[in-house]
Amino acid sequence: MELWGGRFREAPNELAARFGASIDVDRRLYRQDIVGSMAHCRMLARQGIIDRSSAVTILDGLTAILAEIERGEFEFRVDREDVHANVEGRLRDIAGDVAGRLHTARSRNDQVALDTRLWSREAILDLVRGLVAFADALLDQAQSNMGVAMPGYTHLQRAQPVLLTHHLLAYVEMVRRDVDRLRDAYRRVDVSPLGAGALAGLPYPIDREAVARDLGFEAISRNSLDAVSDRDYVVEIVAACALGMVHLSRYCEEIILWSSTEFGFISLSDAFSTGSSIMPQKKNPDTAELIRGKAGRAIGSLTGLLVMLKGTPLAYNKDFQEDKSALFDAVDTFGASLAVLAPMTRSATFKRDRLIAAASENFSLATDYADFLAQRGVPFRRAHEVIGRLVARCLEQGCTLDSLSLDELRAFAPEFTSDALNIQIWSAIDARDVPGGTATGRVSAALIEARDAIRDVSVWIDEMAGRLPAAEGRLASDI
Ligand code: ARG
């Protein structure tokens, strides 16, 4: 490779060089690489490590390179291995020998860690934006379907009636934890590794804090060996993506079930459905299925990363180069899934009559009959047994619990009173008036609480985004 070949007597083997090149993947870091180099260069000049006029030439060159890349005119070269060498190589094409001063007091090891952290901060903010949009779509559906009962399930068997709003808010809880995980990861990403050099620190009077401030980092790394070999933050982001995808996959699985004729609980808008090439009647939930399938990719990225890391000694190892394809793919997959799921959720129609009818079918109020007896002094276990026998009788006779007369009920348990004839879906739902329960009052309050929490997340995003460095925010001469 062209930049550090003084030691070598032989030209690089073409295959080995191509094999080791990461430019096809890490070219995505070009802006972070340039912004990071600009901050480093300004610090070198301020500290008198390089002269001011060299710094201005370098900064002008980097500004020009950024513009070239953004215009699509930059030629990324495989013989320049990675994004760092491509930018530096191009700087030398433009500025000549002066370009060689930029890499003073820096190694690609702390440089790549810096670039990946800069990229990761933006990626986290984008993902959290996507999670907020998805949560908003769930909350809007939760709000406009307030008052719709549905069967709650365990073991995919109808269990007890719940509010559809309560069911949708359960997904909002998952989204909120996904947001929390990413916010927590952000704190550990938001650390500048620059100044670690190759592994041991640097023999120059660098000002690490100033570079960190310039790039909007909250802190600097404490240990140079760790700074260049830590990939925990990549694992954490990818883990958050993998678990987030698992949540989306579970949600999609319900959408797929619910849009079947067998359930008939939801109708997806045509815009988010596909037809069949042979069966004219088909309307398939392809998008939901694909998200369910893509969850496997994100889990694969996480597994790949963990296995890649586990055998690596301190400090930097080339193995780490594999982190970026896993990171980019997991972030892309999660981001794209959220982006399509928000409008798909918003445009779906819940079939309210069907949901409400299903809520009371299949003895879903059986627990309430048992609770009725338990609240009148019958030990719950006995009440459970009695209602079980009642259900068996109904199954034999093909009737429902609410069709039984008081006398028939009393034949099973004398504790039954006429109030038992009032047991119905709404009494069952509103009776569950405990924190976190499905009673209407609790769910209305939960909806408001969740909206406030999601609004707070947007405030956090704006605050963090405000601290990010602007790419071309400073003039080249503004050292
Ligand atoms: N392309 C490399 C990576 O992604 C950059 C760091 C290379 N450092 C090294 N010592 N070879 O990890």
Tab-separated table of C-alpha atoms and ligand atoms in Angstrom:
chain	number	residue	atom	x	y	z
A	1	MET	CA	0.000	0.000	0.000
A	2	GLU	CA	1.348	3.297	-0.937
A	3	LEU	CA	1.606	5.213	2.352
A	4	TRP	CA	3.730	3.066	4.622
A	5	GLY	CA	5.864	0.938	2.385
A	6	GLY	CA	9.409	2.113	3.293
A	7	ARG	CA	10.223	-1.051	5.150
A	8	PHE	CA	9.227	-3.375	2.349
A	9	ARG	CA	11.403	-4.678	-0.461
A	10	GLU	CA	8.564	-6.395	-2.302
A	11	ALA	CA	5.375	-4.954	-3.736
A	12	PRO	CA	2.221	-6.061	-1.920
A	13	ASN	CA	0.593	-9.206	-3.207
A	14	GLU	CA	-2.450	-8.092	-5.165
A	15	LEU	CA	-4.748	-10.687	-3.602
A	16	ALA	CA	-3.585	-10.056	-0.052
A	17	ALA	CA	-3.938	-6.308	-0.526
A	18	ARG	CA	-7.431	-6.624	-1.909
A	19	PHE	CA	-8.330	-9.059	0.836
A	20	GLY	CA	-7.162	-6.642	3.509
A	21	ALA	CA	-8.820	-3.582	2.009
A	22	SER	CA	-11.930	-2.300	3.761
A	23	ILE	CA	-12.694	0.701	1.593
A	24	ASP	CA	-15.882	-0.809	0.164
A	25	VAL	CA	-17.297	-0.925	3.673
A	26	ASP	CA	-15.654	1.912	5.589
A	27	ARG	CA	-16.059	4.562	2.881
A	28	ARG	CA	-19.260	5.327	4.738
A	29	LEU	CA	-17.076	6.904	7.413
A	30	TYR	CA	-15.678	9.566	5.089
A	31	ARG	CA	-17.372	12.537	6.761
A	32	GLN	CA	-16.453	11.398	10.267
A	33	ASP	CA	-12.896	10.748	9.100
A	34	ILE	CA	-12.548	14.239	7.662
A	35	VAL	CA	-14.225	16.022	10.562
A	36	GLY	CA	-12.022	14.082	12.985
A	37	SER	CA	-8.905	14.947	10.997
A	38	MET	CA	-9.869	18.613	10.971
A	39	ALA	CA	-10.190	18.690	14.751
A	40	HIS	CA	-6.890	16.843	15.134
A	41	CYS	CA	-5.153	19.220	12.727
A	42	ARG	CA	-6.439	22.327	14.503
A	43	MET	CA	-5.185	20.974	17.808
A	44	LEU	CA	-1.736	20.178	16.330
A	45	ALA	CA	-1.444	23.785	15.143
A	46	ARG	CA	-2.678	25.318	18.394
A	47	GLN	CA	-0.204	23.219	20.340
A	48	GLY	CA	2.620	24.227	17.994
A	49	ILE	CA	3.155	20.596	16.924
A	50	ILE	CA	2.738	21.580	13.270
A	51	ASP	CA	3.006	25.085	11.835
A	52	ARG	CA	-0.017	27.210	11.156
A	53	SER	CA	0.405	27.488	7.411
A	54	SER	CA	0.681	23.695	7.022
A	55	ALA	CA	-2.474	23.380	9.097
A	56	VAL	CA	-4.354	25.833	6.896
A	57	THR	CA	-3.240	23.968	3.764
A	58	ILE	CA	-4.356	20.663	5.289
A	59	LEU	CA	-7.709	22.068	6.418
A	60	ASP	CA	-8.345	23.586	2.983
A	61	GLY	CA	-7.463	20.259	1.372
A	62	LEU	CA	-9.776	18.317	3.686
A	63	THR	CA	-12.598	20.759	2.961
A	64	ALA	CA	-12.041	20.238	-0.764
A	65	ILE	CA	-12.008	16.436	-0.352
A	66	LEU	CA	-15.267	16.493	1.573
A	67	ALA	CA	-16.854	18.514	-1.231
A	68	GLU	CA	-15.443	16.140	-3.862
A	69	ILE	CA	-16.891	13.113	-2.093
A	70	GLU	CA	-20.231	14.809	-1.637
A	71	ARG	CA	-20.388	15.748	-5.305
A	72	GLY	CA	-19.707	12.099	-6.132
A	73	GLU	CA	-16.423	12.954	-7.820
A	74	PHE	CA	-14.046	11.225	-5.426
A	75	GLU	CA	-12.381	8.047	-6.587
A	76	PHE	CA	-12.198	5.562	-3.714
A	77	ARG	CA	-9.144	3.408	-4.436
A	78	VAL	CA	-8.743	-0.182	-3.275
A	79	ASP	CA	-4.961	0.225	-3.406
A	80	ARG	CA	-5.426	2.821	-0.685
A	81	GLU	CA	-6.902	0.122	1.588
A	82	ASP	CA	-9.334	2.033	3.769
A	83	VAL	CA	-11.109	5.345	4.222
A	84	HIS	CA	-8.288	6.815	6.309
A	85	ALA	CA	-5.634	6.080	3.705
A	86	ASN	CA	-7.932	7.224	0.905
A	87	VAL	CA	-8.524	10.621	2.462
A	88	GLU	CA	-4.869	11.050	3.403
A	89	GLY	CA	-3.712	9.834	-0.015
A	90	ARG	CA	-5.987	12.267	-1.777
A	91	LEU	CA	-4.781	15.059	0.525
A	92	ARG	CA	-1.257	14.332	-0.652
A	93	ASP	CA	-2.416	14.464	-4.289
A	94	ILE	CA	-3.857	17.925	-3.588
A	95	ALA	CA	-1.455	19.442	-1.052
A	96	GLY	CA	1.781	17.532	-1.628
A	97	ASP	CA	4.207	16.729	1.181
A	98	VAL	CA	2.508	18.979	3.706
A	99	ALA	CA	-0.259	16.377	3.868
A	100	GLY	CA	2.189	14.083	5.628
A	101	ARG	CA	2.061	16.302	8.723
A	102	LEU	CA	-1.585	15.456	9.425
A	103	HIS	CA	-0.785	12.000	10.756
A	104	THR	CA	1.593	13.408	13.383
A	105	ALA	CA	0.583	12.246	16.870
A	106	ARG	CA	-2.071	9.905	15.556
A	107	SER	CA	-2.430	6.279	14.443
A	108	ARG	CA	-5.085	4.669	12.309
A	109	ASN	CA	-5.891	2.684	15.438
A	110	ASP	CA	-7.192	5.654	17.401
A	111	GLN	CA	-8.427	7.225	14.160
A	112	VAL	CA	-10.706	4.320	13.234
A	113	ALA	CA	-12.034	4.144	16.785
A	114	LEU	CA	-12.761	7.872	16.604
A	115	ASP	CA	-14.527	7.654	13.246
A	116	THR	CA	-16.648	4.709	14.323
A	117	ARG	CA	-17.661	6.494	17.524
A	118	LEU	CA	-18.556	9.663	15.615
A	119	TRP	CA	-20.642	7.590	13.194
A	120	SER	CA	-22.252	5.624	16.008
A	121	ARG	CA	-23.456	8.732	17.831
A	122	GLU	CA	-25.363	9.876	14.747
A	123	ALA	CA	-26.597	6.346	14.083
A	124	ILE	CA	-27.994	6.060	17.607
A	125	LEU	CA	-29.809	9.380	17.264
A	126	ASP	CA	-31.291	8.265	13.933
A	127	LEU	CA	-32.420	4.948	15.391
A	128	VAL	CA	-33.991	6.663	18.380
A	129	ARG	CA	-35.783	9.022	15.972
A	130	GLY	CA	-37.116	5.933	14.174
A	131	LEU	CA	-38.225	4.399	17.466
A	132	VAL	CA	-40.039	7.617	18.388
A	133	ALA	CA	-41.870	7.637	15.040
A	134	PHE	CA	-42.904	4.010	15.515
A	135	ALA	CA	-44.023	4.703	19.096
A	136	ASP	CA	-46.057	7.696	17.868
A	137	ALA	CA	-47.832	5.502	15.312
A	138	LEU	CA	-48.606	2.899	18.009
A	139	LEU	CA	-49.802	5.628	20.380
A	140	ASP	CA	-52.095	7.172	17.763
A	141	GLN	CA	-53.673	3.795	17.042
A	142	ALA	CA	-53.863	3.107	20.782
A	143	GLN	CA	-55.680	6.390	21.276
A	144	SER	CA	-58.138	6.146	18.401
A	145	ASN	CA	-59.034	2.570	19.369
A	146	MET	CA	-59.596	3.335	23.033
A	147	GLY	CA	-62.722	1.461	24.104
A	148	VAL	CA	-62.141	-1.553	21.849
A	149	ALA	CA	-61.984	-4.844	23.738
A	150	MET	CA	-60.118	-7.849	22.412
A	151	PRO	CA	-59.152	-11.285	23.651
A	152	GLY	CA	-55.866	-11.324	25.499
A	153	TYR	CA	-53.863	-14.503	24.895
A	154	THR	CA	-51.526	-16.853	26.647
A	155	HIS	CA	-50.176	-19.864	24.754
A	156	LEU	CA	-51.996	-18.282	21.793
A	157	GLN	CA	-55.223	-19.434	23.459
A	158	ARG	CA	-57.852	-16.874	24.361
A	159	ALA	CA	-57.332	-16.054	28.018
A	160	GLN	CA	-58.979	-12.881	29.343
A	161	PRO	CA	-60.393	-9.784	27.660
A	162	VAL	CA	-58.134	-6.728	27.501
A	163	LEU	CA	-58.293	-3.353	25.820
A	164	LEU	CA	-56.712	-3.163	22.376
A	165	THR	CA	-55.078	0.030	23.635
A	166	HIS	CA	-53.492	-1.950	26.480
A	167	HIS	CA	-52.157	-4.497	23.985
A	168	LEU	CA	-50.650	-1.787	21.765
A	169	LEU	CA	-49.142	-0.026	24.772
A	170	ALA	CA	-47.281	-3.239	25.593
A	171	TYR	CA	-45.321	-2.705	22.367
A	172	VAL	CA	-44.705	0.910	23.340
A	173	GLU	CA	-43.066	-0.437	26.508
A	174	MET	CA	-40.692	-2.548	24.393
A	175	VAL	CA	-39.894	0.487	22.272
A	176	ARG	CA	-39.178	2.514	25.396
A	177	ARG	CA	-36.715	-0.088	26.628
A	178	ASP	CA	-35.081	-0.142	23.182
A	179	VAL	CA	-34.688	3.621	23.433
A	180	ASP	CA	-33.222	3.281	26.930
A	181	ARG	CA	-30.698	0.717	25.776
A	182	LEU	CA	-29.531	2.949	22.937
A	183	ARG	CA	-29.373	6.005	25.200
A	184	ASP	CA	-27.323	4.037	27.672
A	185	ALA	CA	-24.989	2.858	24.907
A	186	TYR	CA	-24.674	6.473	23.754
A	187	ARG	CA	-22.995	7.434	27.049
A	188	ARG	CA	-20.233	4.910	26.430
A	189	VAL	CA	-19.918	5.788	22.745
A	190	ASP	CA	-19.560	9.463	23.597
A	191	VAL	CA	-15.888	9.132	24.596
A	192	SER	CA	-12.969	10.342	22.486
A	193	PRO	CA	-10.217	7.759	21.935
A	194	LEU	CA	-8.014	10.177	19.999
A	195	GLY	CA	-4.604	10.551	21.612
A	196	ALA	CA	-4.205	6.837	22.316
A	197	GLY	CA	-2.006	6.642	19.221
A	198	ALA	CA	-1.235	3.118	18.085
A	199	LEU	CA	-1.623	1.749	21.633
A	200	ALA	CA	0.574	3.521	24.171
A	201	GLY	CA	-0.232	7.223	23.962
A	202	LEU	CA	1.907	9.815	22.156
A	203	PRO	CA	5.178	11.621	22.764
A	204	TYR	CA	3.789	15.045	21.774
A	205	PRO	CA	2.188	17.806	23.848
A	206	ILE	CA	-1.270	17.041	22.476
A	207	ASP	CA	-4.435	18.422	24.036
A	208	ARG	CA	-6.861	15.517	24.098
A	209	GLU	CA	-9.557	17.435	25.959
A	210	ALA	CA	-9.585	20.186	23.339
A	211	VAL	CA	-10.065	17.724	20.465
A	212	ALA	CA	-12.826	16.006	22.417
A	213	ARG	CA	-14.546	19.366	23.020
A	214	ASP	CA	-14.155	20.309	19.371
A	215	LEU	CA	-15.924	17.080	18.385
A	216	GLY	CA	-18.594	17.411	21.054
A	217	PHE	CA	-17.476	14.405	23.120
A	218	GLU	CA	-18.526	14.144	26.737
A	219	ALA	CA	-15.249	12.546	27.902
A	220	ILE	CA	-11.872	11.161	26.823
A	221	SER	CA	-10.815	7.518	27.159
A	222	ARG	CA	-8.841	6.623	30.303
A	223	ASN	CA	-6.537	3.911	28.967
A	224	SER	CA	-4.778	4.000	25.597
A	225	LEU	CA	-4.660	0.206	25.172
A	226	ASP	CA	-8.361	-0.047	25.872
A	227	ALA	CA	-9.139	2.947	23.672
A	228	VAL	CA	-7.831	1.245	20.520
A	229	SER	CA	-9.125	-2.236	21.303
A	230	ASP	CA	-12.504	-1.528	22.864
A	231	ARG	CA	-15.333	-2.590	20.592
A	232	ASP	CA	-17.871	-2.970	23.413
A	233	TYR	CA	-19.779	0.038	22.161
A	234	VAL	CA	-20.220	-1.628	18.765
A	235	VAL	CA	-21.474	-4.777	20.474
A	236	GLU	CA	-23.867	-2.748	22.602
A	237	ILE	CA	-25.367	-0.935	19.628
A	238	VAL	CA	-25.703	-4.117	17.612
A	239	ALA	CA	-27.208	-5.895	20.633
A	240	ALA	CA	-29.751	-3.093	20.983
A	241	CYS	CA	-30.542	-3.449	17.272
A	242	ALA	CA	-30.859	-7.238	17.549
A	243	LEU	CA	-33.230	-7.064	20.509
A	244	GLY	CA	-35.112	-4.194	18.875
A	245	MET	CA	-35.523	-6.355	15.768
A	246	VAL	CA	-36.768	-9.206	17.955
A	247	HIS	CA	-39.455	-6.840	19.264
A	248	LEU	CA	-40.402	-5.744	15.768
A	249	SER	CA	-40.472	-9.366	14.712
A	250	ARG	CA	-42.894	-10.264	17.500
A	251	TYR	CA	-45.111	-7.348	16.558
A	252	CYS	CA	-44.972	-8.376	12.895
A	253	GLU	CA	-45.836	-11.942	13.817
A	254	GLU	CA	-49.038	-10.629	15.423
A	255	ILE	CA	-49.819	-8.491	12.399
A	256	ILE	CA	-49.371	-11.532	10.172
A	257	LEU	CA	-51.656	-13.631	12.371
A	258	TRP	CA	-54.182	-10.868	12.841
A	259	SER	CA	-54.492	-10.132	9.151
A	260	SER	CA	-55.310	-13.784	8.382
A	261	THR	CA	-58.917	-14.811	7.752
A	262	GLU	CA	-58.640	-17.025	10.823
A	263	PHE	CA	-58.133	-14.016	13.122
A	264	GLY	CA	-59.503	-11.174	11.011
A	265	PHE	CA	-58.485	-8.560	13.589
A	266	ILE	CA	-56.647	-6.143	11.318
A	267	SER	CA	-56.642	-5.025	7.743
A	268	LEU	CA	-53.375	-3.663	6.371
A	269	SER	CA	-53.641	-0.875	3.857
A	270	ASP	CA	-53.181	-2.006	0.245
A	271	ALA	CA	-50.110	0.207	0.064
A	272	PHE	CA	-48.342	-2.034	2.568
A	273	SER	CA	-49.540	-5.355	1.169
A	274	THR	CA	-48.637	-7.389	-1.891
A	275	GLY	CA	-50.493	-9.637	-4.273
A	276	SER	CA	-49.705	-13.122	-5.469
A	277	SER	CA	-48.380	-13.866	-8.945
A	278	ILE	CA	-50.861	-16.732	-9.292
A	279	MET	CA	-53.680	-16.394	-6.745
A	280	PRO	CA	-55.748	-13.332	-7.582
A	281	GLN	CA	-57.501	-13.173	-4.205
A	282	LYS	CA	-54.303	-12.925	-2.142
A	283	LYS	CA	-53.298	-9.914	-0.062
A	284	ASN	CA	-50.065	-10.750	1.701
A	285	PRO	CA	-48.414	-9.014	4.675
A	286	ASP	CA	-44.978	-9.196	2.973
A	287	THR	CA	-43.487	-6.214	4.772
A	288	ALA	CA	-44.246	-7.690	8.175
A	289	GLU	CA	-42.882	-11.069	7.110
A	290	LEU	CA	-39.692	-9.519	5.795
A	291	ILE	CA	-39.081	-7.659	9.040
A	292	ARG	CA	-39.600	-10.938	10.923
A	293	GLY	CA	-37.045	-12.515	8.601
A	294	LYS	CA	-34.563	-9.667	8.880
A	295	ALA	CA	-34.461	-10.059	12.665
A	296	GLY	CA	-32.289	-13.095	11.902
A	297	ARG	CA	-29.733	-10.860	10.178
A	298	ALA	CA	-29.385	-8.551	13.145
A	299	ILE	CA	-28.977	-11.502	15.500
A	300	GLY	CA	-26.353	-12.866	13.100
A	301	SER	CA	-24.450	-9.563	13.198
A	302	LEU	CA	-24.387	-9.674	16.989
A	303	THR	CA	-23.186	-13.265	17.077
A	304	GLY	CA	-20.543	-12.547	14.452
A	305	LEU	CA	-19.215	-9.587	16.409
A	306	LEU	CA	-18.998	-11.400	19.728
A	307	VAL	CA	-17.180	-14.317	18.160
A	308	MET	CA	-14.878	-11.952	16.255
A	309	LEU	CA	-13.874	-10.255	19.525
A	310	LYS	CA	-13.467	-13.162	21.888
A	311	GLY	CA	-10.015	-14.335	20.851
A	312	THR	CA	-8.319	-10.983	20.362
A	313	PRO	CA	-5.426	-9.980	22.650
A	314	LEU	CA	-4.718	-6.347	23.509
A	315	ALA	CA	-4.483	-4.005	21.776
A	316	TYR	CA	-5.536	-3.390	18.135
A	317	ASN	CA	-5.993	-6.400	15.847
A	318	LYS	CA	-6.981	-6.420	12.206
A	319	ASP	CA	-9.895	-8.661	13.195
A	320	PHE	CA	-11.611	-5.484	14.403
A	321	GLN	CA	-12.003	-4.314	10.829
A	322	GLU	CA	-14.882	-6.787	10.634
A	323	ASP	CA	-16.850	-4.759	13.180
A	324	LYS	CA	-18.073	-2.190	10.690
A	325	SER	CA	-19.986	-4.439	8.332
A	326	ALA	CA	-21.817	-5.903	11.348
A	327	LEU	CA	-22.492	-2.450	12.777
A	328	PHE	CA	-23.650	-0.917	9.503
A	329	ASP	CA	-25.843	-3.862	8.615
A	330	ALA	CA	-27.540	-4.050	12.015
A	331	VAL	CA	-28.165	-0.297	12.112
A	332	ASP	CA	-29.410	-0.247	8.506
A	333	THR	CA	-31.700	-3.224	9.084
A	334	PHE	CA	-33.224	-1.849	12.275
A	335	GLY	CA	-33.536	1.686	10.862
A	336	ALA	CA	-35.187	0.555	7.623
A	337	SER	CA	-37.576	-1.742	9.492
A	338	LEU	CA	-38.664	1.060	11.838
A	339	ALA	CA	-39.069	3.455	8.934
A	340	VAL	CA	-41.535	1.188	7.130
A	341	LEU	CA	-43.306	-0.085	10.222
A	342	ALA	CA	-44.397	3.363	11.414
A	343	PRO	CA	-46.528	4.222	8.341
A	344	MET	CA	-47.688	0.610	8.022
A	345	THR	CA	-48.997	0.750	11.596
A	346	ARG	CA	-50.587	4.136	11.061
A	347	SER	CA	-52.431	3.071	7.908
A	348	ALA	CA	-53.748	-0.244	9.278
A	349	THR	CA	-57.412	-0.629	10.243
A	350	PHE	CA	-58.433	-2.582	13.302
A	351	LYS	CA	-61.652	-4.540	12.811
A	352	ARG	CA	-63.324	-3.421	15.986
A	353	ASP	CA	-66.520	-5.480	15.781
A	354	ARG	CA	-64.557	-8.637	15.203
A	355	LEU	CA	-62.157	-7.872	18.086
A	356	ILE	CA	-65.004	-7.098	20.472
A	357	ALA	CA	-66.961	-10.215	19.484
A	358	ALA	CA	-63.864	-12.375	19.896
A	359	ALA	CA	-63.210	-10.887	23.337
A	360	SER	CA	-66.115	-12.735	24.907
A	361	GLU	CA	-65.873	-16.001	22.987
A	362	ASN	CA	-64.258	-19.207	24.295
A	363	PHE	CA	-65.030	-18.691	27.982
A	364	SER	CA	-62.741	-15.709	28.276
A	365	LEU	CA	-64.695	-14.596	31.361
A	366	ALA	CA	-64.213	-17.894	33.219
A	367	THR	CA	-61.622	-16.352	35.566
A	368	ASP	CA	-64.117	-13.637	36.436
A	369	TYR	CA	-66.678	-16.251	37.518
A	370	ALA	CA	-64.025	-17.856	39.719
A	371	ASP	CA	-63.044	-14.434	41.102
A	372	PHE	CA	-66.738	-13.782	41.820
A	373	LEU	CA	-66.856	-16.820	44.089
A	374	ALA	CA	-63.461	-16.106	45.639
A	375	GLN	CA	-64.597	-12.585	46.519
A	376	ARG	CA	-67.520	-14.205	48.369
A	377	GLY	CA	-65.410	-16.394	50.555
A	378	VAL	CA	-64.812	-19.474	48.395
A	379	PRO	CA	-61.108	-20.416	48.384
A	380	PHE	CA	-59.814	-19.529	44.912
A	381	ARG	CA	-58.575	-23.049	44.196
A	382	ARG	CA	-62.075	-24.451	44.870
A	383	ALA	CA	-63.699	-21.678	42.836
A	384	HIS	CA	-61.333	-22.544	39.966
A	385	GLU	CA	-62.402	-26.199	40.199
A	386	VAL	CA	-66.103	-25.317	40.250
A	387	ILE	CA	-65.895	-23.038	37.219
A	388	GLY	CA	-63.813	-25.639	35.437
A	389	ARG	CA	-66.671	-28.086	35.859
A	390	LEU	CA	-69.145	-25.441	34.715
A	391	VAL	CA	-67.092	-24.857	31.571
A	392	ALA	CA	-66.963	-28.628	30.917
A	393	ARG	CA	-70.750	-28.777	31.265
A	394	CYS	CA	-71.187	-25.833	28.843
A	395	LEU	CA	-68.853	-27.500	26.362
A	396	GLU	CA	-70.968	-30.662	26.529
A	397	GLN	CA	-74.197	-28.751	26.077
A	398	GLY	CA	-72.819	-26.267	23.541
A	399	CYS	CA	-73.751	-23.231	25.634
A	400	THR	CA	-71.883	-20.245	27.106
A	401	LEU	CA	-71.418	-19.222	30.744
A	402	ASP	CA	-73.565	-16.109	30.393
A	403	SER	CA	-76.477	-18.157	29.071
A	404	LEU	CA	-76.797	-20.016	32.407
A	405	SER	CA	-79.557	-19.059	34.824
A	406	LEU	CA	-78.887	-18.209	38.459
A	407	ASP	CA	-80.360	-21.549	39.495
A	408	GLU	CA	-78.045	-23.409	37.171
A	409	LEU	CA	-75.075	-21.476	38.590
A	410	ARG	CA	-76.174	-22.108	42.147
A	411	ALA	CA	-76.391	-25.809	41.455
A	412	PHE	CA	-72.583	-25.645	41.113
A	413	ALA	CA	-71.923	-23.142	43.934
A	414	PRO	CA	-74.514	-21.768	46.338
A	415	GLU	CA	-72.371	-18.620	46.764
A	416	PHE	CA	-73.542	-17.364	43.357
A	417	THR	CA	-75.921	-14.379	43.650
A	418	SER	CA	-77.829	-12.489	40.987
A	419	ASP	CA	-74.838	-10.117	40.479
A	420	ALA	CA	-73.151	-13.007	38.727
A	421	LEU	CA	-75.514	-12.478	35.819
A	422	ASN	CA	-73.830	-9.085	35.230
A	423	ILE	CA	-70.394	-10.530	34.527
A	424	GLN	CA	-69.465	-9.344	31.061
A	425	ILE	CA	-66.462	-8.051	29.114
A	426	TRP	CA	-66.539	-4.518	30.455
A	427	SER	CA	-66.945	-5.493	34.060
A	428	ALA	CA	-64.030	-7.902	33.574
A	429	ILE	CA	-61.821	-5.263	31.976
A	430	ASP	CA	-62.617	-2.469	34.400
A	431	ALA	CA	-62.283	-4.750	37.397
A	432	ARG	CA	-58.573	-5.051	36.675
A	433	ASP	CA	-57.987	-1.702	38.219
A	434	VAL	CA	-54.436	-2.132	39.468
A	435	PRO	CA	-51.324	-0.245	38.338
A	436	GLY	CA	-50.394	-1.762	34.986
A	437	GLY	CA	-53.810	-3.398	34.593
A	438	THR	CA	-56.221	-3.202	31.686
A	439	ALA	CA	-59.014	-1.191	33.412
A	440	THR	CA	-60.119	1.714	31.230
A	441	GLY	CA	-58.967	4.373	33.724
A	442	ARG	CA	-55.537	2.791	34.107
A	443	VAL	CA	-55.061	2.471	30.356
A	444	SER	CA	-56.109	6.090	29.688
A	445	ALA	CA	-53.557	7.252	32.250
A	446	ALA	CA	-50.907	4.924	30.787
A	447	LEU	CA	-51.496	6.403	27.339
A	448	ILE	CA	-50.865	9.922	28.622
A	449	GLU	CA	-47.799	8.814	30.568
A	450	ALA	CA	-46.351	7.060	27.511
A	451	ARG	CA	-46.924	10.109	25.301
A	452	ASP	CA	-45.068	12.298	27.790
A	453	ALA	CA	-42.200	9.831	27.969
A	454	ILE	CA	-41.874	9.707	24.185
A	455	ARG	CA	-41.945	13.504	24.024
A	456	ASP	CA	-39.056	13.581	26.526
A	457	VAL	CA	-37.089	11.273	24.233
A	458	SER	CA	-37.426	13.793	21.395
A	459	VAL	CA	-36.088	16.510	23.690
A	460	TRP	CA	-33.066	14.311	24.436
A	461	ILE	CA	-32.466	13.702	20.714
A	462	ASP	CA	-32.457	17.455	20.013
A	463	GLU	CA	-30.117	18.098	22.902
A	464	MET	CA	-27.599	15.467	21.765
A	465	ALA	CA	-27.865	16.450	18.091
A	466	GLY	CA	-27.085	20.039	19.093
A	467	ARG	CA	-23.732	18.908	20.498
A	468	LEU	CA	-22.570	17.095	17.350
A	469	PRO	CA	-19.868	18.813	15.322
A	470	ALA	CA	-21.019	20.439	12.112
A	471	ALA	CA	-19.034	19.051	9.184
A	472	GLU	CA	-18.176	22.280	7.429
A	473	GLY	CA	-19.106	24.441	10.368
A	474	ARG	CA	-15.690	26.052	10.681
A	475	LEU	CA	-13.501	27.863	8.251
A	476	ALA	CA	-10.187	26.297	7.400
A	477	SER	CA	-8.324	29.229	8.908
A	478	ASP	CA	-10.340	29.066	12.119
A	479	ILE	CA	-7.757	27.205	14.117
B	1	ARG	N1	-9.216	-0.333	8.295
B	1	ARG	C1	-8.780	-0.547	9.623
B	1	ARG	C2	-9.918	-1.042	10.518
B	1	ARG	O1	-11.028	-0.852	10.153
B	1	ARG	C3	-8.231	0.728	10.188
B	1	ARG	C4	-7.211	0.531	11.258
B	1	ARG	C5	-6.017	-0.110	10.691
B	1	ARG	N2	-4.944	-0.187	11.638
B	1	ARG	C6	-3.970	-1.052	11.466
B	1	ARG	N3	-3.040	-1.061	12.348
B	1	ARG	N4	-3.908	-1.838	10.441
B	1	ARG	O2	-9.715	-1.611	11.562
